[in-house]
Amino acid sequence: MSLSMERFDLVVVGAGISGLSTAYHVKVDNPDMRICIVDRNPTYAQGNTARSDAAFRDVFTSKINYEMSSSSISFYRHIQFDLGFNLGMHFNGYLFLLGKEKMNSPVIKELSKTVDSKLIGKEEIKELGFITEPDREAARMMNLDEIEGGFIGKNCGIMEPDLLAAYYYSELEKMGAEFRFNTNITRLNLQPKEKLDYPGEPFIWQDKYIESVIGGGTELKAEQFFLATDVWTGPLVEPLGIDPLIQPKKVQVFQVSGPGIEMMIGKGYDSDHSIFPFTILPSPSIDLRPDPKSKSFWVSYSEKIGRSYGLEENPVADNDFYSGNLYPVLREYVPVFIESKVSSSWAGYYSMNNLDGSYVLFREMNLSILTGSSGSGIMKADSAGRLASALISGKEYAQLYSGHKITVSDLGIKNRNVDRETLII
Ligand SMILES: Cc1cc2nc3c(=O)[nH]c(=O)nc-3n(C[C@H](O)[C@H](O)[C@H](O)COP(=O)(O)OP(=O)(O)OC[C@H]3O[C@@H](n4cnc5c(N)ncnc54)[C@H](O)[C@@H]3O)c2cc1C
């Protein structure tokens, strides 16, 4: 079968939020550049972006994560409130429920000073509908902490990832970027810069580059290539001897509804708010993401010890995991779950950088790679796109929407300069 061949200035593989944001910033900075965004799915944002809780927070211990998320949040706020493009963004807050030790920890003390936040005590937590002292026997058996207090990040909340993706997609279309969907890239075509036409090229002593990406009956040639393929980056680059330094970590989400939950969803953390805050239980750190549309909670938990890394073709959530692992904990802390049912479920992956919990952004030859969003790739996508765009354009720094500048190589491998994030959910 002969391949159809096309040529561009830049080919982006992956039309999730990372690929879209990056392509958008490249195109804004270089309007004449011919860009093609390729994805194996029938349309954009069908990978992990579609499976996300899409909560956002600027509560991070690492400086770079704070700068990237707070700037992205400001940009999203601008899109929704100044430009009038609805992103489903609600500033309903991000509530960390904490045991005694964490409540009095230096991390919480420091965060209280540096981010817009509020500490709440046991009484306010009870008013929100939680039990702060779980049943003693259950607590002993399941290692449940007594809740001592809560930390609420205020510049935090929830949004809809498909709407954010739709914003970047529509802007890219207006600027003339091209899309190729249903195109599964199976090979990065490594070639010598100066071809000798001998069998066995490229030889170790030849300078090399990526000439094209191939898959789905198509060959796309370009000056530069950018991979925004998240957890699927390894299979594309490992055959070339490039290590993306990430591991896929499965995350399951259960949509749970019931009469008590419906009431709870409409309760804000104070009288100015009418949606329940995104909440993280003390231990195990199960997330409760309110979904105002369906008046349900999305309950999620990212797999930890005892569950392997690895990719499945079509990851699904396991209802037995919910009933055996999550429900017993929820029942003790949040009594409205006693009369509730799982109405839907799904699963996806975090692209985990287990060394410091931040993105990995680097370049080999004419190939740039962004991965390792480590469970917070929606809330940081705009800044990640600006950084990746700077890398593609050969710039030393990226200027974020907030005006803050980040050295591009800080997120790279060779000169990495990132402090370890301790608040990965
Ligand atoms: C359950 C869950 C909850 C989450 N909650 C949050 C949250 O609350 N807040 C937050 O900020 N983040 C959250 N995240 C993380 C966030 O969703 C991701 O960080 C983000 O979506 C990553 O975007 P991406 O574009 O890098 O990857 P993806 O959206 O996965 O996009 C990668 C794209 O590459 C395409 N692709 C891959 N390989 C190929 C190939 N060979 N050829 C062609 N196309 C290819 C895929 O089809 C896909 O469209 C969550 C993730 C999950 C799974």
PDB file of N, CA and C and ligand atoms in Angstrom, residues 13-19 38-41 45-56 94 183-186 228-230 232 236 251-253 278 300 346-350 370 373-380, ligand 1:
ATOM      1  N   VAL A  13       2.063  15.399  17.413  1.00  0.00           N
ATOM      2  CA  VAL A  13       1.339  14.131  17.578  1.00  0.00           C
ATOM      3  C   VAL A  13       0.662  14.176  18.942  1.00  0.00           C
ATOM      4  N   GLY A  14      -0.675  14.060  18.942  1.00  0.00           N
ATOM      5  CA  GLY A  14      -1.447  14.105  20.189  1.00  0.00           C
ATOM      6  C   GLY A  14      -2.281  15.371  20.255  1.00  0.00           C
ATOM      7  N   ALA A  15      -3.604  15.193  20.117  1.00  0.00           N
ATOM      8  CA  ALA A  15      -4.517  16.350  20.186  1.00  0.00           C
ATOM      9  C   ALA A  15      -5.259  16.360  21.512  1.00  0.00           C
ATOM     10  N   GLY A  16      -4.543  16.009  22.590  1.00  0.00           N
ATOM     11  CA  GLY A  16      -5.083  16.220  23.935  1.00  0.00           C
ATOM     12  C   GLY A  16      -4.796  17.664  24.325  1.00  0.00           C
ATOM     13  N   ILE A  17      -5.016  17.972  25.594  1.00  0.00           N
ATOM     14  CA  ILE A  17      -4.886  19.364  26.011  1.00  0.00           C
ATOM     15  C   ILE A  17      -3.445  19.868  25.856  1.00  0.00           C
ATOM     16  N   SER A  18      -2.456  18.976  26.030  1.00  0.00           N
ATOM     17  CA  SER A  18      -1.052  19.416  25.908  1.00  0.00           C
ATOM     18  C   SER A  18      -0.707  19.764  24.465  1.00  0.00           C
ATOM     19  N   GLY A  19      -1.128  18.900  23.534  1.00  0.00           N
ATOM     20  CA  GLY A  19      -0.836  19.157  22.120  1.00  0.00           C
ATOM     21  C   GLY A  19      -1.565  20.395  21.629  1.00  0.00           C
ATOM     22  N   VAL A  38      -1.957  15.733  14.776  1.00  0.00           N
ATOM     23  CA  VAL A  38      -2.398  14.383  14.403  1.00  0.00           C
ATOM     24  C   VAL A  38      -2.892  13.654  15.639  1.00  0.00           C
ATOM     25  N   ASP A  39      -3.955  12.905  15.515  1.00  0.00           N
ATOM     26  CA  ASP A  39      -4.375  12.051  16.632  1.00  0.00           C
ATOM     27  C   ASP A  39      -5.019  10.786  16.089  1.00  0.00           C
ATOM     28  N   ARG A  40      -4.859   9.718  16.846  1.00  0.00           N
ATOM     29  CA  ARG A  40      -5.433   8.445  16.381  1.00  0.00           C
ATOM     30  C   ARG A  40      -6.935   8.381  16.635  1.00  0.00           C
ATOM     31  N   ASN A  41      -7.438   9.247  17.498  1.00  0.00           N
ATOM     32  CA  ASN A  41      -8.874   9.246  17.790  1.00  0.00           C
ATOM     33  C   ASN A  41      -9.640  10.022  16.721  1.00  0.00           C
ATOM     34  N   ALA A  45      -9.015  15.669  22.036  1.00  0.00           N
ATOM     35  CA  ALA A  45      -9.287  15.509  23.476  1.00  0.00           C
ATOM     36  C   ALA A  45     -10.108  14.272  23.819  1.00  0.00           C
ATOM     37  N   GLN A  46      -9.710  13.130  23.279  1.00  0.00           N
ATOM     38  CA  GLN A  46     -10.404  11.885  23.611  1.00  0.00           C
ATOM     39  C   GLN A  46      -9.545  10.957  24.472  1.00  0.00           C
ATOM     40  N   GLY A  47      -8.334  11.362  24.792  1.00  0.00           N
ATOM     41  CA  GLY A  47      -7.447  10.530  25.614  1.00  0.00           C
ATOM     42  C   GLY A  47      -7.686  10.816  27.089  1.00  0.00           C
ATOM     43  N   ASN A  48      -6.620  11.005  27.845  1.00  0.00           N
ATOM     44  CA  ASN A  48      -6.780  11.240  29.286  1.00  0.00           C
ATOM     45  C   ASN A  48      -7.464  12.569  29.581  1.00  0.00           C
ATOM     46  N   THR A  49      -7.367  13.495  28.650  1.00  0.00           N
ATOM     47  CA  THR A  49      -8.050  14.784  28.837  1.00  0.00           C
ATOM     48  C   THR A  49      -9.551  14.565  29.043  1.00  0.00           C
ATOM     49  N   ALA A  50     -10.125  13.624  28.278  1.00  0.00           N
ATOM     50  CA  ALA A  50     -11.575  13.382  28.380  1.00  0.00           C
ATOM     51  C   ALA A  50     -11.945  12.686  29.687  1.00  0.00           C
ATOM     52  N   ARG A  51     -10.985  12.024  30.319  1.00  0.00           N
ATOM     53  CA  ARG A  51     -11.301  11.222  31.516  1.00  0.00           C
ATOM     54  C   ARG A  51     -11.022  11.970  32.812  1.00  0.00           C
ATOM     55  N   SER A  52     -10.578  13.201  32.655  1.00  0.00           N
ATOM     56  CA  SER A  52     -10.066  13.941  33.803  1.00  0.00           C
ATOM     57  C   SER A  52     -11.163  14.432  34.740  1.00  0.00           C
ATOM     58  N   ASP A  53     -10.812  14.609  36.009  1.00  0.00           N
ATOM     59  CA  ASP A  53     -11.699  15.304  36.959  1.00  0.00           C
ATOM     60  C   ASP A  53     -11.709  16.800  36.670  1.00  0.00           C
ATOM     61  N   ALA A  54     -10.634  17.259  36.033  1.00  0.00           N
ATOM     62  CA  ALA A  54     -10.483  18.677  35.680  1.00  0.00           C
ATOM     63  C   ALA A  54     -10.726  19.607  36.854  1.00  0.00           C
ATOM     64  N   ALA A  55     -10.177  19.239  37.987  1.00  0.00           N
ATOM     65  CA  ALA A  55     -10.149  20.181  39.102  1.00  0.00           C
ATOM     66  C   ALA A  55      -8.884  21.014  38.927  1.00  0.00           C
ATOM     67  N   PHE A  56      -8.910  22.233  39.447  1.00  0.00           N
ATOM     68  CA  PHE A  56      -7.701  23.056  39.356  1.00  0.00           C
ATOM     69  C   PHE A  56      -7.384  23.648  40.715  1.00  0.00           C
ATOM     70  N   TYR A  94     -10.902  24.028  46.991  1.00  0.00           N
ATOM     71  CA  TYR A  94     -10.228  22.723  47.016  1.00  0.00           C
ATOM     72  C   TYR A  94      -9.954  22.420  48.478  1.00  0.00           C
ATOM     73  N   THR A 183      -5.581   8.892  12.818  1.00  0.00           N
ATOM     74  CA  THR A 183      -4.245   8.610  12.277  1.00  0.00           C
ATOM     75  C   THR A 183      -3.333   8.142  13.413  1.00  0.00           C
ATOM     76  N   ASN A 184      -3.153   6.852  13.487  1.00  0.00           N
ATOM     77  CA  ASN A 184      -2.340   6.276  14.560  1.00  0.00           C
ATOM     78  C   ASN A 184      -0.881   6.238  14.116  1.00  0.00           C
ATOM     79  N   ILE A 185      -0.055   7.066  14.712  1.00  0.00           N
ATOM     80  CA  ILE A 185       1.362   7.099  14.331  1.00  0.00           C
ATOM     81  C   ILE A 185       2.053   5.884  14.949  1.00  0.00           C
ATOM     82  N   THR A 186       2.674   5.100  14.101  1.00  0.00           N
ATOM     83  CA  THR A 186       3.313   3.880  14.601  1.00  0.00           C
ATOM     84  C   THR A 186       4.834   3.974  14.563  1.00  0.00           C
ATOM     85  N   ALA A 228       3.031  15.038  22.044  1.00  0.00           N
ATOM     86  CA  ALA A 228       2.214  15.331  23.229  1.00  0.00           C
ATOM     87  C   ALA A 228       1.343  14.104  23.443  1.00  0.00           C
ATOM     88  N   THR A 229       2.003  12.961  23.518  1.00  0.00           N
ATOM     89  CA  THR A 229       1.310  11.675  23.514  1.00  0.00           C
ATOM     90  C   THR A 229       1.191  11.070  24.913  1.00  0.00           C
ATOM     91  N   ASP A 230       1.461  11.886  25.937  1.00  0.00           N
ATOM     92  CA  ASP A 230       1.185  11.510  27.321  1.00  0.00           C
ATOM     93  C   ASP A 230       1.748  10.128  27.653  1.00  0.00           C
ATOM     94  N   TRP A 232       1.451   7.413  26.228  1.00  0.00           N
ATOM     95  CA  TRP A 232       1.771   6.581  25.054  1.00  0.00           C
ATOM     96  C   TRP A 232       3.066   7.039  24.373  1.00  0.00           C
ATOM     97  N   LEU A 236       6.542   5.117  21.239  1.00  0.00           N
ATOM     98  CA  LEU A 236       7.002   5.834  20.039  1.00  0.00           C
ATOM     99  C   LEU A 236       8.496   6.133  20.084  1.00  0.00           C
ATOM    100  N   VAL A 251      -5.948   5.475  36.997  1.00  0.00           N
ATOM    101  CA  VAL A 251      -6.833   6.185  37.926  1.00  0.00           C
ATOM    102  C   VAL A 251      -8.266   5.801  37.580  1.00  0.00           C
ATOM    103  N   GLN A 252      -9.022   5.400  38.604  1.00  0.00           N
ATOM    104  CA  GLN A 252     -10.406   4.990  38.376  1.00  0.00           C
ATOM    105  C   GLN A 252     -11.346   6.065  38.914  1.00  0.00           C
ATOM    106  N   VAL A 253     -12.439   6.270  38.201  1.00  0.00           N
ATOM    107  CA  VAL A 253     -13.417   7.275  38.635  1.00  0.00           C
ATOM    108  C   VAL A 253     -14.797   6.622  38.693  1.00  0.00           C
ATOM    109  N   PHE A 278     -14.118  20.735  45.807  1.00  0.00           N
ATOM    110  CA  PHE A 278     -13.398  19.496  45.473  1.00  0.00           C
ATOM    111  C   PHE A 278     -12.688  19.075  46.763  1.00  0.00           C
ATOM    112  N   SER A 300     -12.643   9.393  43.004  1.00  0.00           N
ATOM    113  CA  SER A 300     -11.509   8.805  42.300  1.00  0.00           C
ATOM    114  C   SER A 300     -10.337   8.557  43.232  1.00  0.00           C
ATOM    115  N   TRP A 346     -15.369   5.139  34.917  1.00  0.00           N
ATOM    116  CA  TRP A 346     -14.393   5.121  33.831  1.00  0.00           C
ATOM    117  C   TRP A 346     -12.986   5.116  34.438  1.00  0.00           C
ATOM    118  N   ALA A 347     -11.987   4.971  33.598  1.00  0.00           N
ATOM    119  CA  ALA A 347     -10.606   4.987  34.097  1.00  0.00           C
ATOM    120  C   ALA A 347      -9.680   5.599  33.061  1.00  0.00           C
ATOM    121  N   GLY A 348      -8.604   6.158  33.533  1.00  0.00           N
ATOM    122  CA  GLY A 348      -7.591   6.729  32.638  1.00  0.00           C
ATOM    123  C   GLY A 348      -6.233   6.592  33.298  1.00  0.00           C
ATOM    124  N   TYR A 349      -5.277   7.358  32.793  1.00  0.00           N
ATOM    125  CA  TYR A 349      -3.912   7.259  33.325  1.00  0.00           C
ATOM    126  C   TYR A 349      -3.339   8.615  33.675  1.00  0.00           C
ATOM    127  N   TYR A 350      -2.563   8.638  34.745  1.00  0.00           N
ATOM    128  CA  TYR A 350      -1.660   9.758  35.001  1.00  0.00           C
ATOM    129  C   TYR A 350      -0.334   9.393  34.335  1.00  0.00           C
ATOM    130  N   LEU A 370       6.819  16.482  25.336  1.00  0.00           N
ATOM    131  CA  LEU A 370       6.236  16.942  26.605  1.00  0.00           C
ATOM    132  C   LEU A 370       5.427  15.790  27.179  1.00  0.00           C
ATOM    133  N   SER A 373       2.755  14.869  33.018  1.00  0.00           N
ATOM    134  CA  SER A 373       1.918  15.900  33.665  1.00  0.00           C
ATOM    135  C   SER A 373       1.522  15.483  35.084  1.00  0.00           C
ATOM    136  N   SER A 374       1.733  14.230  35.438  1.00  0.00           N
ATOM    137  CA  SER A 374       1.630  13.747  36.823  1.00  0.00           C
ATOM    138  C   SER A 374       0.305  14.090  37.510  1.00  0.00           C
ATOM    139  N   GLY A 375      -0.779  14.003  36.758  1.00  0.00           N
ATOM    140  CA  GLY A 375      -2.105  14.167  37.366  1.00  0.00           C
ATOM    141  C   GLY A 375      -2.592  15.592  37.453  1.00  0.00           C
ATOM    142  N   SER A 376      -1.851  16.535  36.858  1.00  0.00           N
ATOM    143  CA  SER A 376      -2.344  17.916  36.920  1.00  0.00           C
ATOM    144  C   SER A 376      -2.170  18.630  35.581  1.00  0.00           C
ATOM    145  N   GLY A 377      -2.399  17.887  34.517  1.00  0.00           N
ATOM    146  CA  GLY A 377      -2.150  18.421  33.181  1.00  0.00           C
ATOM    147  C   GLY A 377      -3.238  19.312  32.621  1.00  0.00           C
ATOM    148  N   ILE A 378      -4.402  19.377  33.264  1.00  0.00           N
ATOM    149  CA  ILE A 378      -5.419  20.327  32.804  1.00  0.00           C
ATOM    150  C   ILE A 378      -5.107  21.688  33.416  1.00  0.00           C
ATOM    151  N   MET A 379      -4.884  21.674  34.722  1.00  0.00           N
ATOM    152  CA  MET A 379      -4.714  22.947  35.431  1.00  0.00           C
ATOM    153  C   MET A 379      -3.420  23.669  35.046  1.00  0.00           C
ATOM    154  N   LYS A 380      -2.480  22.939  34.414  1.00  0.00           N
ATOM    155  CA  LYS A 380      -1.216  23.590  34.034  1.00  0.00           C
ATOM    156  C   LYS A 380      -1.045  23.666  32.522  1.00  0.00           C
TER     157      LYS A 380
HETATM  158  C1  LIG B   1      -9.097  10.055  36.138  1.00  0.00           C
HETATM  159  C2  LIG B   1      -8.231  11.249  35.939  1.00  0.00           C
HETATM  160  C3  LIG B   1      -8.431  12.378  36.720  1.00  0.00           C
HETATM  161  C4  LIG B   1      -7.642  13.512  36.518  1.00  0.00           C
HETATM  162  N1  LIG B   1      -7.900  14.627  37.238  1.00  0.00           N
HETATM  163  C5  LIG B   1      -7.225  15.768  36.968  1.00  0.00           C
HETATM  164  C6  LIG B   1      -7.579  16.976  37.620  1.00  0.00           C
HETATM  165  O1  LIG B   1      -8.469  17.014  38.472  1.00  0.00           O
HETATM  166  N2  LIG B   1      -6.911  18.110  37.261  1.00  0.00           N
HETATM  167  C7  LIG B   1      -5.908  18.113  36.325  1.00  0.00           C
HETATM  168  O2  LIG B   1      -5.338  19.168  36.051  1.00  0.00           O
HETATM  169  N3  LIG B   1      -5.538  16.963  35.718  1.00  0.00           N
HETATM  170  C8  LIG B   1      -6.177  15.809  36.009  1.00  0.00           C
HETATM  171  N4  LIG B   1      -5.841  14.650  35.377  1.00  0.00           N
HETATM  172  C9  LIG B   1      -4.671  14.646  34.483  1.00  0.00           C
HETATM  173  C10 LIG B   1      -5.005  15.240  33.130  1.00  0.00           C
HETATM  174  O3  LIG B   1      -6.203  14.709  32.635  1.00  0.00           O
HETATM  175  C11 LIG B   1      -3.848  14.945  32.192  1.00  0.00           C
HETATM  176  O4  LIG B   1      -2.658  15.426  32.797  1.00  0.00           O
HETATM  177  C12 LIG B   1      -4.016  15.622  30.849  1.00  0.00           C
HETATM  178  O5  LIG B   1      -5.273  15.345  30.305  1.00  0.00           O
HETATM  179  C13 LIG B   1      -2.915  15.161  29.914  1.00  0.00           C
HETATM  180  O6  LIG B   1      -3.173  15.741  28.659  1.00  0.00           O
HETATM  181  P1  LIG B   1      -2.321  15.284  27.418  1.00  0.00           P
HETATM  182  O7  LIG B   1      -2.767  16.086  26.264  1.00  0.00           O
HETATM  183  O8  LIG B   1      -0.879  15.312  27.784  1.00  0.00           O
HETATM  184  O9  LIG B   1      -2.702  13.743  27.238  1.00  0.00           O
HETATM  185  P2  LIG B   1      -3.974  13.097  26.531  1.00  0.00           P
HETATM  186  O10 LIG B   1      -5.200  13.861  26.772  1.00  0.00           O
HETATM  187  O11 LIG B   1      -3.989  11.659  26.914  1.00  0.00           O
HETATM  188  O12 LIG B   1      -3.624  13.249  25.000  1.00  0.00           O
HETATM  189  C14 LIG B   1      -2.674  12.440  24.352  1.00  0.00           C
HETATM  190  C15 LIG B   1      -3.201  12.231  22.954  1.00  0.00           C
HETATM  191  O13 LIG B   1      -2.211  11.570  22.187  1.00  0.00           O
HETATM  192  C16 LIG B   1      -2.871  10.698  21.301  1.00  0.00           C
HETATM  193  N5  LIG B   1      -1.910   9.684  20.906  1.00  0.00           N
HETATM  194  C17 LIG B   1      -1.143   8.927  21.724  1.00  0.00           C
HETATM  195  N6  LIG B   1      -0.352   8.123  20.995  1.00  0.00           N
HETATM  196  C18 LIG B   1      -0.630   8.376  19.693  1.00  0.00           C
HETATM  197  C19 LIG B   1      -0.147   7.854  18.476  1.00  0.00           C
HETATM  198  N7  LIG B   1       0.788   6.903  18.449  1.00  0.00           N
HETATM  199  N8  LIG B   1      -0.649   8.339  17.312  1.00  0.00           N
HETATM  200  C20 LIG B   1      -1.602   9.304  17.325  1.00  0.00           C
HETATM  201  N9  LIG B   1      -2.110   9.827  18.464  1.00  0.00           N
HETATM  202  C21 LIG B   1      -1.626   9.373  19.628  1.00  0.00           C
HETATM  203  C22 LIG B   1      -4.013  10.133  22.130  1.00  0.00           C
HETATM  204  O14 LIG B   1      -5.037   9.631  21.300  1.00  0.00           O
HETATM  205  C23 LIG B   1      -4.447  11.351  22.924  1.00  0.00           C
HETATM  206  O15 LIG B   1      -5.490  12.053  22.297  1.00  0.00           O
HETATM  207  C24 LIG B   1      -6.601  13.499  35.547  1.00  0.00           C
HETATM  208  C25 LIG B   1      -6.389  12.364  34.771  1.00  0.00           C
HETATM  209  C26 LIG B   1      -7.193  11.244  34.958  1.00  0.00           C
HETATM  210  C27 LIG B   1      -6.956  10.039  34.105  1.00  0.00           C
END
